[in-house]
Amino acid sequence: MRLRNSNQFQIVYDGKHYAADDTLVINAVPNGLGFSRLGLSVSRKVGNAVVRNQWKRALREAFRLDYQHLPIGFDFVVRPRRGATCNQARVKESLRSVTARVTKKMR
């Protein structure tokens, strides 16, 4: 349930559907599957390796815990906003609200 290669990421970026809040920016595109997939893009601008790995762990965990509440049939590429702090509760809340907004835009 993850995006793994650059072609999959490029399809999502080419879809040009995104939404953001003060914590996350999420790009999305319908995938035609019966489940949603997650791709992470955490750049060096976010911080050093320790900080980037904290973000990745928090995003994966939020996706895993909230999977039943997220829209089905979409590929999501999630990236943190520059300057945002990695707080598990905030990441979980942001992931749920921003995925709902981006999929609502597409419908």
Short mmCIF file of N, CA, C and O in Angstrom, two decimals:
data_model
loop_
_atom_site.label_atom_id
_atom_site.label_comp_id
_atom_site.label_asym_id
_atom_site.label_seq_id
_atom_site.Cartn_x
_atom_site.Cartn_y
_atom_site.Cartn_z
N MET A 1 0.82 -1.18 0.00
CA MET A 1 0.00 0.00 0.00
C MET A 1 0.87 1.25 0.00
O MET A 1 0.51 2.25 0.59
N ARG A 2 2.02 1.14 -0.68
CA ARG A 2 2.92 2.29 -0.77
C ARG A 2 3.31 2.52 -2.21
O ARG A 2 3.39 1.59 -3.02
N LEU A 3 3.58 3.78 -2.54
CA LEU A 3 4.16 4.12 -3.83
C LEU A 3 5.66 3.90 -3.72
O LEU A 3 6.28 4.36 -2.77
N ARG A 4 6.24 3.20 -4.68
CA ARG A 4 7.62 2.80 -4.52
C ARG A 4 8.58 3.36 -5.57
O ARG A 4 9.73 3.59 -5.27
N ASN A 5 8.13 3.54 -6.80
CA ASN A 5 9.10 4.01 -7.81
C ASN A 5 8.72 5.40 -8.33
O ASN A 5 7.62 5.90 -8.11
N SER A 6 9.64 6.00 -9.03
CA SER A 6 9.47 7.39 -9.46
C SER A 6 8.33 7.54 -10.47
O SER A 6 7.70 8.61 -10.53
N ASN A 7 8.02 6.51 -11.24
CA ASN A 7 6.90 6.60 -12.18
C ASN A 7 5.58 6.77 -11.45
O ASN A 7 4.73 7.56 -11.87
N GLN A 8 5.41 6.06 -10.36
CA GLN A 8 4.19 6.18 -9.57
C GLN A 8 4.07 7.58 -8.96
O GLN A 8 3.00 8.17 -8.94
N PHE A 9 5.17 8.10 -8.45
CA PHE A 9 5.17 9.45 -7.90
C PHE A 9 4.87 10.48 -8.99
O PHE A 9 4.12 11.43 -8.77
N GLN A 10 5.44 10.29 -10.17
CA GLN A 10 5.25 11.25 -11.26
C GLN A 10 3.79 11.30 -11.70
O GLN A 10 3.27 12.37 -12.02
N ILE A 11 3.11 10.16 -11.71
CA ILE A 11 1.69 10.13 -12.06
C ILE A 11 0.89 10.99 -11.09
O ILE A 11 0.00 11.75 -11.49
N VAL A 12 1.21 10.90 -9.81
CA VAL A 12 0.50 11.69 -8.80
C VAL A 12 0.79 13.17 -8.99
O VAL A 12 -0.12 14.01 -8.96
N TYR A 13 2.05 13.53 -9.20
CA TYR A 13 2.41 14.94 -9.39
C TYR A 13 1.80 15.50 -10.66
O TYR A 13 1.39 16.67 -10.70
N ASP A 14 1.71 14.70 -11.72
CA ASP A 14 1.12 15.16 -12.97
C ASP A 14 -0.38 15.37 -12.86
O ASP A 14 -0.97 16.09 -13.67
N GLY A 15 -1.02 14.73 -11.88
CA GLY A 15 -2.46 14.91 -11.67
C GLY A 15 -2.83 16.31 -11.23
O GLY A 15 -3.94 16.77 -11.45
N LYS A 16 -1.90 17.02 -10.62
CA LYS A 16 -2.05 18.43 -10.22
C LYS A 16 -3.23 18.69 -9.28
O LYS A 16 -3.79 19.77 -9.28
N HIS A 17 -3.58 17.71 -8.47
CA HIS A 17 -4.59 17.90 -7.44
C HIS A 17 -3.89 17.88 -6.10
O HIS A 17 -3.22 16.89 -5.77
N TYR A 18 -4.01 18.95 -5.34
CA TYR A 18 -3.35 18.99 -4.04
C TYR A 18 -4.15 19.84 -3.07
O TYR A 18 -4.99 20.65 -3.46
N ALA A 19 -3.86 19.64 -1.80
CA ALA A 19 -4.42 20.46 -0.73
C ALA A 19 -3.36 20.53 0.36
O ALA A 19 -2.46 19.68 0.43
N ALA A 20 -3.47 21.55 1.20
CA ALA A 20 -2.44 21.75 2.22
C ALA A 20 -3.04 22.42 3.44
O ALA A 20 -4.11 23.03 3.38
N ASP A 21 -2.35 22.28 4.54
CA ASP A 21 -2.62 23.05 5.74
C ASP A 21 -1.28 23.47 6.33
O ASP A 21 -0.27 23.43 5.62
N ASP A 22 -1.25 23.85 7.58
CA ASP A 22 0.00 24.33 8.16
C ASP A 22 1.00 23.21 8.46
O ASP A 22 2.16 23.49 8.74
N THR A 23 0.59 21.95 8.37
CA THR A 23 1.47 20.83 8.68
C THR A 23 1.87 20.04 7.44
O THR A 23 3.05 19.70 7.28
N LEU A 24 0.92 19.71 6.56
CA LEU A 24 1.17 18.81 5.43
C LEU A 24 0.70 19.39 4.11
O LEU A 24 -0.22 20.19 4.07
N VAL A 25 1.34 18.92 3.04
CA VAL A 25 0.90 19.16 1.67
C VAL A 25 0.67 17.78 1.07
O VAL A 25 1.55 16.92 1.14
N ILE A 26 -0.51 17.56 0.47
CA ILE A 26 -0.83 16.25 -0.06
C ILE A 26 -1.27 16.38 -1.51
O ILE A 26 -2.20 17.14 -1.83
N ASN A 27 -0.62 15.63 -2.39
CA ASN A 27 -1.03 15.49 -3.78
C ASN A 27 -1.78 14.17 -3.89
O ASN A 27 -1.42 13.20 -3.21
N ALA A 28 -2.79 14.12 -4.75
CA ALA A 28 -3.58 12.90 -4.88
C ALA A 28 -4.05 12.71 -6.31
O ALA A 28 -4.18 13.67 -7.07
N VAL A 29 -4.30 11.44 -6.66
CA VAL A 29 -4.84 11.07 -7.95
C VAL A 29 -5.59 9.74 -7.77
O VAL A 29 -5.16 8.91 -6.97
N PRO A 30 -6.73 9.56 -8.45
CA PRO A 30 -7.42 8.26 -8.35
C PRO A 30 -6.53 7.16 -8.92
O PRO A 30 -5.84 7.35 -9.92
N ASN A 31 -6.55 5.98 -8.27
CA ASN A 31 -5.68 4.90 -8.74
C ASN A 31 -6.44 3.73 -9.36
O ASN A 31 -5.83 2.81 -9.89
N GLY A 32 -7.77 3.72 -9.28
CA GLY A 32 -8.55 2.65 -9.88
C GLY A 32 -8.46 1.34 -9.13
O GLY A 32 -8.88 0.30 -9.64
N LEU A 33 -7.91 1.34 -7.94
CA LEU A 33 -7.79 0.14 -7.12
C LEU A 33 -8.80 0.20 -5.98
O LEU A 33 -9.39 1.25 -5.72
N GLY A 34 -8.95 -0.86 -5.27
CA GLY A 34 -9.87 -0.90 -4.15
C GLY A 34 -9.26 -0.47 -2.84
O GLY A 34 -9.83 -0.68 -1.79
N PHE A 35 -8.10 0.15 -2.90
CA PHE A 35 -7.42 0.61 -1.70
C PHE A 35 -6.59 1.84 -2.04
O PHE A 35 -6.32 2.13 -3.19
N SER A 36 -6.20 2.57 -1.01
CA SER A 36 -5.37 3.76 -1.20
C SER A 36 -3.92 3.43 -0.93
O SER A 36 -3.62 2.52 -0.16
N ARG A 37 -3.04 4.19 -1.57
CA ARG A 37 -1.60 3.99 -1.38
C ARG A 37 -0.96 5.30 -0.94
O ARG A 37 -1.46 6.38 -1.25
N LEU A 38 0.16 5.17 -0.23
CA LEU A 38 0.86 6.32 0.34
C LEU A 38 2.26 6.41 -0.23
O LEU A 38 2.97 5.41 -0.33
N GLY A 39 2.66 7.62 -0.57
CA GLY A 39 4.03 7.91 -0.95
C GLY A 39 4.53 9.06 -0.10
O GLY A 39 3.79 10.00 0.19
N LEU A 40 5.77 8.99 0.34
CA LEU A 40 6.34 10.03 1.20
C LEU A 40 7.44 10.77 0.46
O LEU A 40 8.27 10.16 -0.21
N SER A 41 7.45 12.07 0.62
CA SER A 41 8.48 12.91 0.04
C SER A 41 8.94 13.89 1.12
O SER A 41 8.31 14.92 1.34
N VAL A 42 10.01 13.54 1.80
CA VAL A 42 10.52 14.36 2.89
C VAL A 42 11.92 14.83 2.49
O VAL A 42 12.87 14.06 2.51
N SER A 43 12.02 16.10 2.13
CA SER A 43 13.27 16.61 1.59
C SER A 43 14.24 17.04 2.69
O SER A 43 13.87 17.15 3.86
N ARG A 44 15.44 17.35 2.28
CA ARG A 44 16.46 17.82 3.23
C ARG A 44 16.14 19.18 3.82
O ARG A 44 16.67 19.55 4.84
N LYS A 45 15.26 19.91 3.16
CA LYS A 45 14.87 21.23 3.67
C LYS A 45 14.11 21.12 4.99
O LYS A 45 14.02 22.08 5.73
N VAL A 46 13.56 19.94 5.26
CA VAL A 46 12.81 19.72 6.49
C VAL A 46 13.74 19.64 7.68
O VAL A 46 13.42 20.09 8.78
N GLY A 47 14.92 19.06 7.48
CA GLY A 47 15.87 18.93 8.58
C GLY A 47 16.90 17.86 8.28
O GLY A 47 16.99 17.34 7.17
N ASN A 48 17.66 17.51 9.29
CA ASN A 48 18.70 16.49 9.11
C ASN A 48 18.06 15.10 9.05
O ASN A 48 16.84 14.95 9.11
N ALA A 49 18.87 14.07 8.96
CA ALA A 49 18.37 12.72 8.77
C ALA A 49 17.48 12.27 9.92
O ALA A 49 16.49 11.57 9.71
N VAL A 50 17.82 12.65 11.12
CA VAL A 50 17.02 12.27 12.29
C VAL A 50 15.61 12.85 12.18
O VAL A 50 14.60 12.16 12.39
N VAL A 51 15.52 14.11 11.84
CA VAL A 51 14.22 14.79 11.72
C VAL A 51 13.42 14.20 10.56
O VAL A 51 12.21 13.96 10.69
N ARG A 52 14.07 13.97 9.44
CA ARG A 52 13.37 13.39 8.28
C ARG A 52 12.81 12.01 8.62
O ARG A 52 11.67 11.68 8.26
N ASN A 53 13.57 11.20 9.32
CA ASN A 53 13.09 9.87 9.69
C ASN A 53 11.96 9.94 10.70
O ASN A 53 11.04 9.12 10.66
N GLN A 54 11.98 10.92 11.59
CA GLN A 54 10.86 11.11 12.52
C GLN A 54 9.58 11.42 11.75
O GLN A 54 8.52 10.89 12.05
N TRP A 55 9.69 12.30 10.75
CA TRP A 55 8.54 12.62 9.91
C TRP A 55 8.02 11.38 9.20
O TRP A 55 6.81 11.14 9.16
N LYS A 56 8.92 10.61 8.61
CA LYS A 56 8.48 9.42 7.87
C LYS A 56 7.79 8.42 8.78
O LYS A 56 6.74 7.86 8.42
N ARG A 57 8.34 8.19 9.96
CA ARG A 57 7.70 7.27 10.91
C ARG A 57 6.33 7.79 11.33
O ARG A 57 5.36 7.01 11.40
N ALA A 58 6.23 9.07 11.61
CA ALA A 58 4.95 9.65 12.03
C ALA A 58 3.91 9.57 10.92
O ALA A 58 2.73 9.25 11.18
N LEU A 59 4.30 9.83 9.69
CA LEU A 59 3.36 9.77 8.57
C LEU A 59 2.90 8.35 8.29
O LEU A 59 1.71 8.11 8.07
N ARG A 60 3.82 7.40 8.32
CA ARG A 60 3.43 6.00 8.11
C ARG A 60 2.48 5.51 9.21
O ARG A 60 1.51 4.81 8.94
N GLU A 61 2.78 5.89 10.44
CA GLU A 61 1.94 5.47 11.56
C GLU A 61 0.56 6.11 11.48
O GLU A 61 -0.45 5.45 11.73
N ALA A 62 0.48 7.38 11.12
CA ALA A 62 -0.82 8.04 10.97
C ALA A 62 -1.63 7.39 9.86
O ALA A 62 -2.84 7.19 10.00
N PHE A 63 -0.98 7.03 8.76
CA PHE A 63 -1.66 6.36 7.65
C PHE A 63 -2.15 4.99 8.10
O PHE A 63 -3.29 4.60 7.81
N ARG A 64 -1.34 4.27 8.83
CA ARG A 64 -1.72 2.93 9.29
C ARG A 64 -2.91 3.00 10.26
O ARG A 64 -3.86 2.22 10.15
N LEU A 65 -2.87 3.93 11.20
CA LEU A 65 -3.93 4.02 12.20
C LEU A 65 -5.24 4.56 11.63
O LEU A 65 -6.32 4.18 12.08
N ASP A 66 -5.17 5.46 10.67
CA ASP A 66 -6.36 6.11 10.12
C ASP A 66 -6.79 5.54 8.77
O ASP A 66 -7.62 6.14 8.10
N TYR A 67 -6.26 4.42 8.38
CA TYR A 67 -6.52 3.89 7.05
C TYR A 67 -8.02 3.71 6.78
O TYR A 67 -8.49 3.99 5.68
N GLN A 68 -8.79 3.28 7.78
CA GLN A 68 -10.22 3.05 7.58
C GLN A 68 -10.99 4.35 7.37
O GLN A 68 -12.06 4.35 6.76
N HIS A 69 -10.46 5.47 7.84
CA HIS A 69 -11.16 6.74 7.73
C HIS A 69 -10.73 7.56 6.52
O HIS A 69 -11.30 8.60 6.24
N LEU A 70 -9.71 7.10 5.80
CA LEU A 70 -9.22 7.83 4.63
C LEU A 70 -10.01 7.43 3.39
O LEU A 70 -10.54 6.31 3.32
N PRO A 71 -10.09 8.31 2.39
CA PRO A 71 -10.78 7.96 1.16
C PRO A 71 -10.13 6.76 0.47
O PRO A 71 -8.91 6.59 0.51
N ILE A 72 -10.95 5.93 -0.17
CA ILE A 72 -10.48 4.70 -0.81
C ILE A 72 -10.29 4.95 -2.30
O ILE A 72 -11.07 5.65 -2.93
N GLY A 73 -9.26 4.33 -2.88
CA GLY A 73 -9.04 4.38 -4.32
C GLY A 73 -8.20 5.54 -4.79
O GLY A 73 -8.34 5.98 -5.93
N PHE A 74 -7.30 6.04 -3.95
CA PHE A 74 -6.45 7.17 -4.32
C PHE A 74 -4.99 6.86 -4.01
O PHE A 74 -4.69 6.10 -3.10
N ASP A 75 -4.11 7.49 -4.77
CA ASP A 75 -2.68 7.50 -4.46
C ASP A 75 -2.38 8.87 -3.87
O ASP A 75 -2.73 9.90 -4.45
N PHE A 76 -1.73 8.87 -2.70
CA PHE A 76 -1.39 10.12 -2.02
C PHE A 76 0.12 10.25 -1.91
O PHE A 76 0.79 9.29 -1.55
N VAL A 77 0.63 11.43 -2.23
CA VAL A 77 2.02 11.77 -1.94
C VAL A 77 1.98 12.85 -0.87
O VAL A 77 1.42 13.93 -1.09
N VAL A 78 2.55 12.55 0.27
CA VAL A 78 2.48 13.43 1.43
C VAL A 78 3.86 14.00 1.71
O VAL A 78 4.86 13.27 1.70
N ARG A 79 3.90 15.30 1.96
CA ARG A 79 5.16 15.93 2.36
C ARG A 79 4.89 16.97 3.43
O ARG A 79 3.84 17.62 3.42
N PRO A 80 5.79 17.10 4.39
CA PRO A 80 5.59 18.09 5.45
C PRO A 80 5.91 19.49 4.95
O PRO A 80 6.73 19.67 4.05
N ARG A 81 5.26 20.47 5.53
CA ARG A 81 5.58 21.86 5.25
C ARG A 81 6.91 22.22 5.89
O ARG A 81 7.23 21.74 6.97
N ARG A 82 7.63 23.07 5.22
CA ARG A 82 8.88 23.54 5.81
C ARG A 82 8.57 24.36 7.05
O ARG A 82 7.69 25.21 7.04
N GLY A 83 9.26 24.07 8.12
CA GLY A 83 9.05 24.79 9.37
C GLY A 83 8.03 24.14 10.29
O GLY A 83 7.89 24.55 11.44
N ALA A 84 7.28 23.14 9.81
CA ALA A 84 6.31 22.46 10.67
C ALA A 84 7.04 21.52 11.61
O ALA A 84 8.09 20.97 11.28
N THR A 85 6.48 21.34 12.79
CA THR A 85 7.08 20.42 13.75
C THR A 85 6.36 19.08 13.68
O THR A 85 5.17 19.01 13.41
N CYS A 86 7.10 18.03 13.95
CA CYS A 86 6.59 16.67 13.86
C CYS A 86 5.92 16.29 15.17
O CYS A 86 6.59 15.95 16.14
N ASN A 87 4.61 16.37 15.20
CA ASN A 87 3.81 16.01 16.36
C ASN A 87 2.82 14.94 15.90
O ASN A 87 2.02 15.20 15.00
N GLN A 88 2.86 13.75 16.49
CA GLN A 88 2.05 12.63 16.01
C GLN A 88 0.56 12.96 15.96
O GLN A 88 -0.11 12.65 14.98
N ALA A 89 0.03 13.59 16.98
CA ALA A 89 -1.40 13.91 17.00
C ALA A 89 -1.76 14.90 15.90
O ALA A 89 -2.78 14.76 15.22
N ARG A 90 -0.91 15.90 15.72
CA ARG A 90 -1.16 16.91 14.68
C ARG A 90 -1.05 16.29 13.28
O ARG A 90 -1.84 16.60 12.39
N VAL A 91 -0.08 15.40 13.09
CA VAL A 91 0.09 14.74 11.79
C VAL A 91 -1.13 13.89 11.47
O VAL A 91 -1.64 13.91 10.35
N LYS A 92 -1.62 13.15 12.45
CA LYS A 92 -2.80 12.29 12.24
C LYS A 92 -4.03 13.12 11.87
O LYS A 92 -4.74 12.80 10.92
N GLU A 93 -4.26 14.20 12.60
CA GLU A 93 -5.39 15.07 12.33
C GLU A 93 -5.27 15.74 10.97
O GLU A 93 -6.23 15.81 10.20
N SER A 94 -4.08 16.20 10.65
CA SER A 94 -3.84 16.87 9.38
C SER A 94 -4.00 15.91 8.20
O SER A 94 -4.59 16.27 7.18
N LEU A 95 -3.50 14.69 8.35
CA LEU A 95 -3.62 13.71 7.28
C LEU A 95 -5.08 13.44 6.96
O LEU A 95 -5.48 13.41 5.79
N ARG A 96 -5.89 13.28 7.97
CA ARG A 96 -7.31 12.99 7.76
C ARG A 96 -8.02 14.17 7.08
O ARG A 96 -8.76 13.99 6.12
N SER A 97 -7.79 15.38 7.56
CA SER A 97 -8.52 16.52 7.01
C SER A 97 -8.05 16.90 5.61
O SER A 97 -8.87 17.21 4.75
N VAL A 98 -6.76 16.85 5.37
CA VAL A 98 -6.26 17.28 4.05
C VAL A 98 -6.58 16.24 2.98
O VAL A 98 -6.90 16.60 1.85
N THR A 99 -6.54 14.94 3.30
CA THR A 99 -6.93 13.94 2.30
C THR A 99 -8.41 14.09 1.94
O THR A 99 -8.79 13.93 0.78
N ALA A 100 -9.24 14.41 2.92
CA ALA A 100 -10.66 14.62 2.63
C ALA A 100 -10.85 15.82 1.71
O ALA A 100 -11.66 15.77 0.77
N ARG A 101 -10.11 16.89 1.95
CA ARG A 101 -10.23 18.09 1.11
C ARG A 101 -9.76 17.85 -0.31
O ARG A 101 -10.41 18.28 -1.27
N VAL A 102 -8.63 17.17 -0.47
CA VAL A 102 -8.11 16.97 -1.82
C VAL A 102 -9.00 16.03 -2.63
O VAL A 102 -9.19 16.24 -3.82
N THR A 103 -9.56 15.02 -2.00
CA THR A 103 -10.44 14.12 -2.75
C THR A 103 -11.78 14.80 -3.04
O THR A 103 -12.40 14.53 -4.08
N LYS A 104 -12.23 15.68 -2.18
CA LYS A 104 -13.46 16.42 -2.44
C LYS A 104 -13.30 17.35 -3.64
O LYS A 104 -14.22 17.52 -4.44
N LYS A 105 -12.10 17.93 -3.81
CA LYS A 105 -11.84 18.78 -4.97
C LYS A 105 -11.95 18.00 -6.27
O LYS A 105 -12.37 18.54 -7.28
N MET A 106 -11.55 16.73 -6.25
CA MET A 106 -11.54 15.93 -7.47
C MET A 106 -12.93 15.43 -7.86
O MET A 106 -13.14 15.06 -9.01
N ARG A 107 -13.85 15.40 -6.92
CA ARG A 107 -15.18 14.85 -7.22
C ARG A 107 -16.10 15.87 -7.74
O ARG A 107 -16.14 16.82 -8.14
#
